[in-house]
């Protein structure tokens, strides 16, 4: 009977919250701007997850943009308030298995039919993927983003 008590005590101690994970997780959180203007209704209804080691949901993006064309990598980094690595990707690179068709279609409908994909690096293993299109009529970049962990 004391063997069970000792094991139970061991499990209780092992499962206690040390508080260490809270501070390290918040220190590594990716923070970029994704909404500063009205989000198109069609993007609010998309419920899709990006498959990675984290399986995070896609979230709406709607940012004011006065440009006539999609922003460049540097312009996009400035738009989202990110000072490091931003690269563009093709649809095939982003979605080789064609599992994000719903996201791509919703972005195409919210914008003007064409979408761009930006990969935003946050250190060695954390990234955000922005699938965005241009809404010239309302002066904004609209779309979806998802966080990913890639090791």
PDB file of C-alpha atoms in Angstrom:
ATOM      1  CA  UNK A   1       0.000   0.000   0.000  1.00  0.00           C
ATOM      2  CA  UNK A   2       2.833   2.446   0.742  1.00  0.00           C
ATOM      3  CA  UNK A   3       4.247   1.761  -2.720  1.00  0.00           C
ATOM      4  CA  UNK A   4       1.031   3.146  -4.257  1.00  0.00           C
ATOM      5  CA  UNK A   5       1.135   6.165  -1.945  1.00  0.00           C
ATOM      6  CA  UNK A   6       4.741   6.889  -2.878  1.00  0.00           C
ATOM      7  CA  UNK A   7       3.939   6.599  -6.587  1.00  0.00           C
ATOM      8  CA  UNK A   8       0.903   8.857  -6.211  1.00  0.00           C
ATOM      9  CA  UNK A   9       3.018  11.436  -4.383  1.00  0.00           C
ATOM     10  CA  UNK A  10       5.644  11.242  -7.157  1.00  0.00           C
ATOM     11  CA  UNK A  11       2.989  11.880  -9.825  1.00  0.00           C
ATOM     12  CA  UNK A  12       1.559  14.821  -7.881  1.00  0.00           C
ATOM     13  CA  UNK A  13       5.003  16.420  -7.643  1.00  0.00           C
ATOM     14  CA  UNK A  14       5.789  15.775 -11.317  1.00  0.00           C
ATOM     15  CA  UNK A  15       2.551  17.441 -12.420  1.00  0.00           C
ATOM     16  CA  UNK A  16       2.956  20.589 -10.316  1.00  0.00           C
ATOM     17  CA  UNK A  17       3.184  23.855 -12.261  1.00  0.00           C
ATOM     18  CA  UNK A  18       6.671  25.304 -11.889  1.00  0.00           C
ATOM     19  CA  UNK A  19       5.796  28.499 -13.769  1.00  0.00           C
ATOM     20  CA  UNK A  20       8.829  28.106 -16.055  1.00  0.00           C
ATOM     21  CA  UNK A  21       6.849  27.268 -19.176  1.00  0.00           C
ATOM     22  CA  UNK A  22       4.699  30.390 -18.910  1.00  0.00           C
ATOM     23  CA  UNK A  23       7.589  32.832 -19.039  1.00  0.00           C
ATOM     24  CA  UNK A  24       9.482  31.056 -21.812  1.00  0.00           C
ATOM     25  CA  UNK A  25       6.387  30.605 -23.975  1.00  0.00           C
ATOM     26  CA  UNK A  26       5.409  34.246 -23.749  1.00  0.00           C
ATOM     27  CA  UNK A  27       8.949  35.369 -24.527  1.00  0.00           C
ATOM     28  CA  UNK A  28       8.916  33.433 -27.804  1.00  0.00           C
ATOM     29  CA  UNK A  29       5.448  34.466 -28.969  1.00  0.00           C
ATOM     30  CA  UNK A  30       5.368  35.829 -32.507  1.00  0.00           C
ATOM     31  CA  UNK A  31       3.820  39.255 -32.626  1.00  0.00           C
ATOM     32  CA  UNK A  32       2.878  40.869 -35.908  1.00  0.00           C
ATOM     33  CA  UNK A  33       0.004  43.144 -36.812  1.00  0.00           C
ATOM     34  CA  UNK A  34      -2.807  41.509 -38.777  1.00  0.00           C
ATOM     35  CA  UNK A  35      -5.924  43.690 -38.388  1.00  0.00           C
ATOM     36  CA  UNK A  36      -6.256  47.472 -38.408  1.00  0.00           C
ATOM     37  CA  UNK A  37      -9.356  47.867 -40.578  1.00  0.00           C
ATOM     38  CA  UNK A  38     -12.681  46.079 -41.169  1.00  0.00           C
ATOM     39  CA  UNK A  39     -12.365  42.344 -41.945  1.00  0.00           C
ATOM     40  CA  UNK A  40     -14.333  41.061 -44.967  1.00  0.00           C
ATOM     41  CA  UNK A  41     -17.241  38.854 -43.835  1.00  0.00           C
ATOM     42  CA  UNK A  42     -16.144  35.959 -46.055  1.00  0.00           C
ATOM     43  CA  UNK A  43     -12.908  35.607 -44.099  1.00  0.00           C
ATOM     44  CA  UNK A  44     -14.632  35.433 -40.725  1.00  0.00           C
ATOM     45  CA  UNK A  45     -16.367  32.187 -41.643  1.00  0.00           C
ATOM     46  CA  UNK A  46     -13.193  30.270 -42.618  1.00  0.00           C
ATOM     47  CA  UNK A  47     -12.423  27.559 -40.071  1.00  0.00           C
ATOM     48  CA  UNK A  48      -9.266  25.830 -41.226  1.00  0.00           C
ATOM     49  CA  UNK A  49      -6.015  24.830 -39.503  1.00  0.00           C
ATOM     50  CA  UNK A  50      -2.469  25.007 -40.842  1.00  0.00           C
ATOM     51  CA  UNK A  51      -0.803  21.641 -40.301  1.00  0.00           C
ATOM     52  CA  UNK A  52       2.575  21.863 -38.583  1.00  0.00           C
ATOM     53  CA  UNK A  53       3.965  20.847 -35.231  1.00  0.00           C
ATOM     54  CA  UNK A  54       1.499  23.335 -33.696  1.00  0.00           C
ATOM     55  CA  UNK A  55      -1.664  22.943 -35.887  1.00  0.00           C
ATOM     56  CA  UNK A  56      -2.786  26.564 -35.505  1.00  0.00           C
ATOM     57  CA  UNK A  57      -6.014  28.026 -36.946  1.00  0.00           C
ATOM     58  CA  UNK A  58      -6.009  30.503 -39.808  1.00  0.00           C
ATOM     59  CA  UNK A  59      -6.934  34.004 -38.616  1.00  0.00           C
ATOM     60  CA  UNK A  60      -8.289  36.933 -40.672  1.00  0.00           C
ATOM     61  CA  UNK A  61      -5.992  39.667 -41.960  1.00  0.00           C
ATOM     62  CA  UNK A  62      -7.133  43.148 -42.944  1.00  0.00           C
ATOM     63  CA  UNK A  63      -4.546  45.924 -43.135  1.00  0.00           C
ATOM     64  CA  UNK A  64      -4.777  49.396 -44.626  1.00  0.00           C
ATOM     65  CA  UNK A  65      -2.692  49.675 -47.793  1.00  0.00           C
ATOM     66  CA  UNK A  66      -2.669  52.601 -50.200  1.00  0.00           C
ATOM     67  CA  UNK A  67      -0.518  50.924 -52.836  1.00  0.00           C
ATOM     68  CA  UNK A  68      -1.829  50.073 -56.294  1.00  0.00           C
ATOM     69  CA  UNK A  69      -0.106  46.659 -56.225  1.00  0.00           C
ATOM     70  CA  UNK A  70       0.606  44.012 -53.629  1.00  0.00           C
ATOM     71  CA  UNK A  71       3.366  45.058 -51.230  1.00  0.00           C
ATOM     72  CA  UNK A  72       6.907  43.817 -51.773  1.00  0.00           C
ATOM     73  CA  UNK A  73       8.581  41.687 -49.108  1.00  0.00           C
ATOM     74  CA  UNK A  74      10.101  44.793 -47.476  1.00  0.00           C
ATOM     75  CA  UNK A  75       6.832  46.724 -47.669  1.00  0.00           C
ATOM     76  CA  UNK A  76       4.915  43.776 -46.206  1.00  0.00           C
ATOM     77  CA  UNK A  77       7.396  43.465 -43.322  1.00  0.00           C
ATOM     78  CA  UNK A  78       6.833  47.145 -42.539  1.00  0.00           C
ATOM     79  CA  UNK A  79       3.047  46.764 -42.906  1.00  0.00           C
ATOM     80  CA  UNK A  80       2.897  44.001 -40.276  1.00  0.00           C
ATOM     81  CA  UNK A  81       5.521  45.598 -38.026  1.00  0.00           C
ATOM     82  CA  UNK A  82       8.145  42.903 -38.487  1.00  0.00           C
ATOM     83  CA  UNK A  83      11.818  43.765 -38.690  1.00  0.00           C
ATOM     84  CA  UNK A  84      13.273  40.460 -39.813  1.00  0.00           C
ATOM     85  CA  UNK A  85      12.891  37.821 -42.510  1.00  0.00           C
ATOM     86  CA  UNK A  86       9.899  38.000 -44.893  1.00  0.00           C
ATOM     87  CA  UNK A  87       9.887  35.989 -48.124  1.00  0.00           C
ATOM     88  CA  UNK A  88       7.294  35.224 -50.792  1.00  0.00           C
ATOM     89  CA  UNK A  89       6.188  31.732 -51.759  1.00  0.00           C
ATOM     90  CA  UNK A  90       4.328  30.203 -54.660  1.00  0.00           C
ATOM     91  CA  UNK A  91       1.003  28.470 -54.104  1.00  0.00           C
ATOM     92  CA  UNK A  92       2.693  25.115 -54.865  1.00  0.00           C
ATOM     93  CA  UNK A  93       5.364  25.762 -52.236  1.00  0.00           C
ATOM     94  CA  UNK A  94       2.784  26.765 -49.642  1.00  0.00           C
ATOM     95  CA  UNK A  95       0.186  24.096 -50.470  1.00  0.00           C
ATOM     96  CA  UNK A  96       1.833  21.138 -52.261  1.00  0.00           C
ATOM     97  CA  UNK A  97      -0.955  18.750 -51.165  1.00  0.00           C
ATOM     98  CA  UNK A  98      -3.749  21.181 -52.061  1.00  0.00           C
ATOM     99  CA  UNK A  99      -5.210  21.044 -48.554  1.00  0.00           C
ATOM    100  CA  UNK A 100      -5.736  24.817 -48.183  1.00  0.00           C
ATOM    101  CA  UNK A 101      -8.024  25.390 -51.188  1.00  0.00           C
ATOM    102  CA  UNK A 102     -10.761  26.837 -48.945  1.00  0.00           C
ATOM    103  CA  UNK A 103      -8.351  29.434 -47.547  1.00  0.00           C
ATOM    104  CA  UNK A 104      -6.998  30.359 -50.994  1.00  0.00           C
ATOM    105  CA  UNK A 105     -10.519  30.663 -52.405  1.00  0.00           C
ATOM    106  CA  UNK A 106     -11.748  32.826 -49.512  1.00  0.00           C
ATOM    107  CA  UNK A 107      -8.759  35.145 -49.921  1.00  0.00           C
ATOM    108  CA  UNK A 108      -9.321  35.335 -53.675  1.00  0.00           C
ATOM    109  CA  UNK A 109     -12.975  36.249 -53.113  1.00  0.00           C
ATOM    110  CA  UNK A 110     -12.123  38.887 -50.498  1.00  0.00           C
ATOM    111  CA  UNK A 111      -9.461  40.469 -52.668  1.00  0.00           C
ATOM    112  CA  UNK A 112      -9.415  40.863 -56.412  1.00  0.00           C
ATOM    113  CA  UNK A 113      -8.908  37.235 -57.353  1.00  0.00           C
ATOM    114  CA  UNK A 114      -5.137  36.972 -57.027  1.00  0.00           C
ATOM    115  CA  UNK A 115      -3.320  36.140 -53.807  1.00  0.00           C
ATOM    116  CA  UNK A 116       0.238  36.378 -52.559  1.00  0.00           C
ATOM    117  CA  UNK A 117       1.826  34.237 -49.884  1.00  0.00           C
ATOM    118  CA  UNK A 118       4.352  35.643 -47.434  1.00  0.00           C
ATOM    119  CA  UNK A 119       6.450  33.555 -45.052  1.00  0.00           C
ATOM    120  CA  UNK A 120       7.394  35.556 -41.952  1.00  0.00           C
ATOM    121  CA  UNK A 121      10.249  34.085 -39.917  1.00  0.00           C
ATOM    122  CA  UNK A 122      10.390  34.341 -36.132  1.00  0.00           C
ATOM    123  CA  UNK A 123      13.664  32.719 -35.174  1.00  0.00           C
ATOM    124  CA  UNK A 124      14.740  29.256 -36.257  1.00  0.00           C
ATOM    125  CA  UNK A 125      11.516  27.276 -35.816  1.00  0.00           C
ATOM    126  CA  UNK A 126       8.554  29.677 -35.659  1.00  0.00           C
ATOM    127  CA  UNK A 127       6.952  31.163 -38.754  1.00  0.00           C
ATOM    128  CA  UNK A 128       3.719  32.797 -39.835  1.00  0.00           C
ATOM    129  CA  UNK A 129       2.166  32.287 -43.242  1.00  0.00           C
ATOM    130  CA  UNK A 130       0.146  35.172 -44.672  1.00  0.00           C
ATOM    131  CA  UNK A 131      -2.125  34.379 -47.622  1.00  0.00           C
ATOM    132  CA  UNK A 132      -3.291  37.795 -48.774  1.00  0.00           C
ATOM    133  CA  UNK A 133      -4.945  39.610 -51.646  1.00  0.00           C
ATOM    134  CA  UNK A 134      -5.449  43.228 -52.581  1.00  0.00           C
ATOM    135  CA  UNK A 135      -8.771  45.042 -52.097  1.00  0.00           C
ATOM    136  CA  UNK A 136      -8.061  48.238 -54.051  1.00  0.00           C
ATOM    137  CA  UNK A 137     -11.615  49.536 -53.625  1.00  0.00           C
ATOM    138  CA  UNK A 138     -11.218  49.786 -49.848  1.00  0.00           C
ATOM    139  CA  UNK A 139      -7.465  50.381 -49.797  1.00  0.00           C
ATOM    140  CA  UNK A 140      -6.429  47.301 -47.879  1.00  0.00           C
ATOM    141  CA  UNK A 141      -4.600  43.990 -47.957  1.00  0.00           C
ATOM    142  CA  UNK A 142      -6.949  41.179 -46.875  1.00  0.00           C
ATOM    143  CA  UNK A 143      -6.503  37.488 -46.234  1.00  0.00           C
ATOM    144  CA  UNK A 144      -5.638  34.861 -43.671  1.00  0.00           C
ATOM    145  CA  UNK A 145      -2.597  34.030 -41.570  1.00  0.00           C
ATOM    146  CA  UNK A 146      -1.486  31.008 -39.595  1.00  0.00           C
ATOM    147  CA  UNK A 147       1.330  30.388 -37.138  1.00  0.00           C
ATOM    148  CA  UNK A 148       3.528  27.327 -37.577  1.00  0.00           C
ATOM    149  CA  UNK A 149       6.315  25.541 -35.774  1.00  0.00           C
ATOM    150  CA  UNK A 150       8.839  23.886 -38.069  1.00  0.00           C
ATOM    151  CA  UNK A 151      11.869  22.168 -36.590  1.00  0.00           C
TER     152      UNK A 151
END
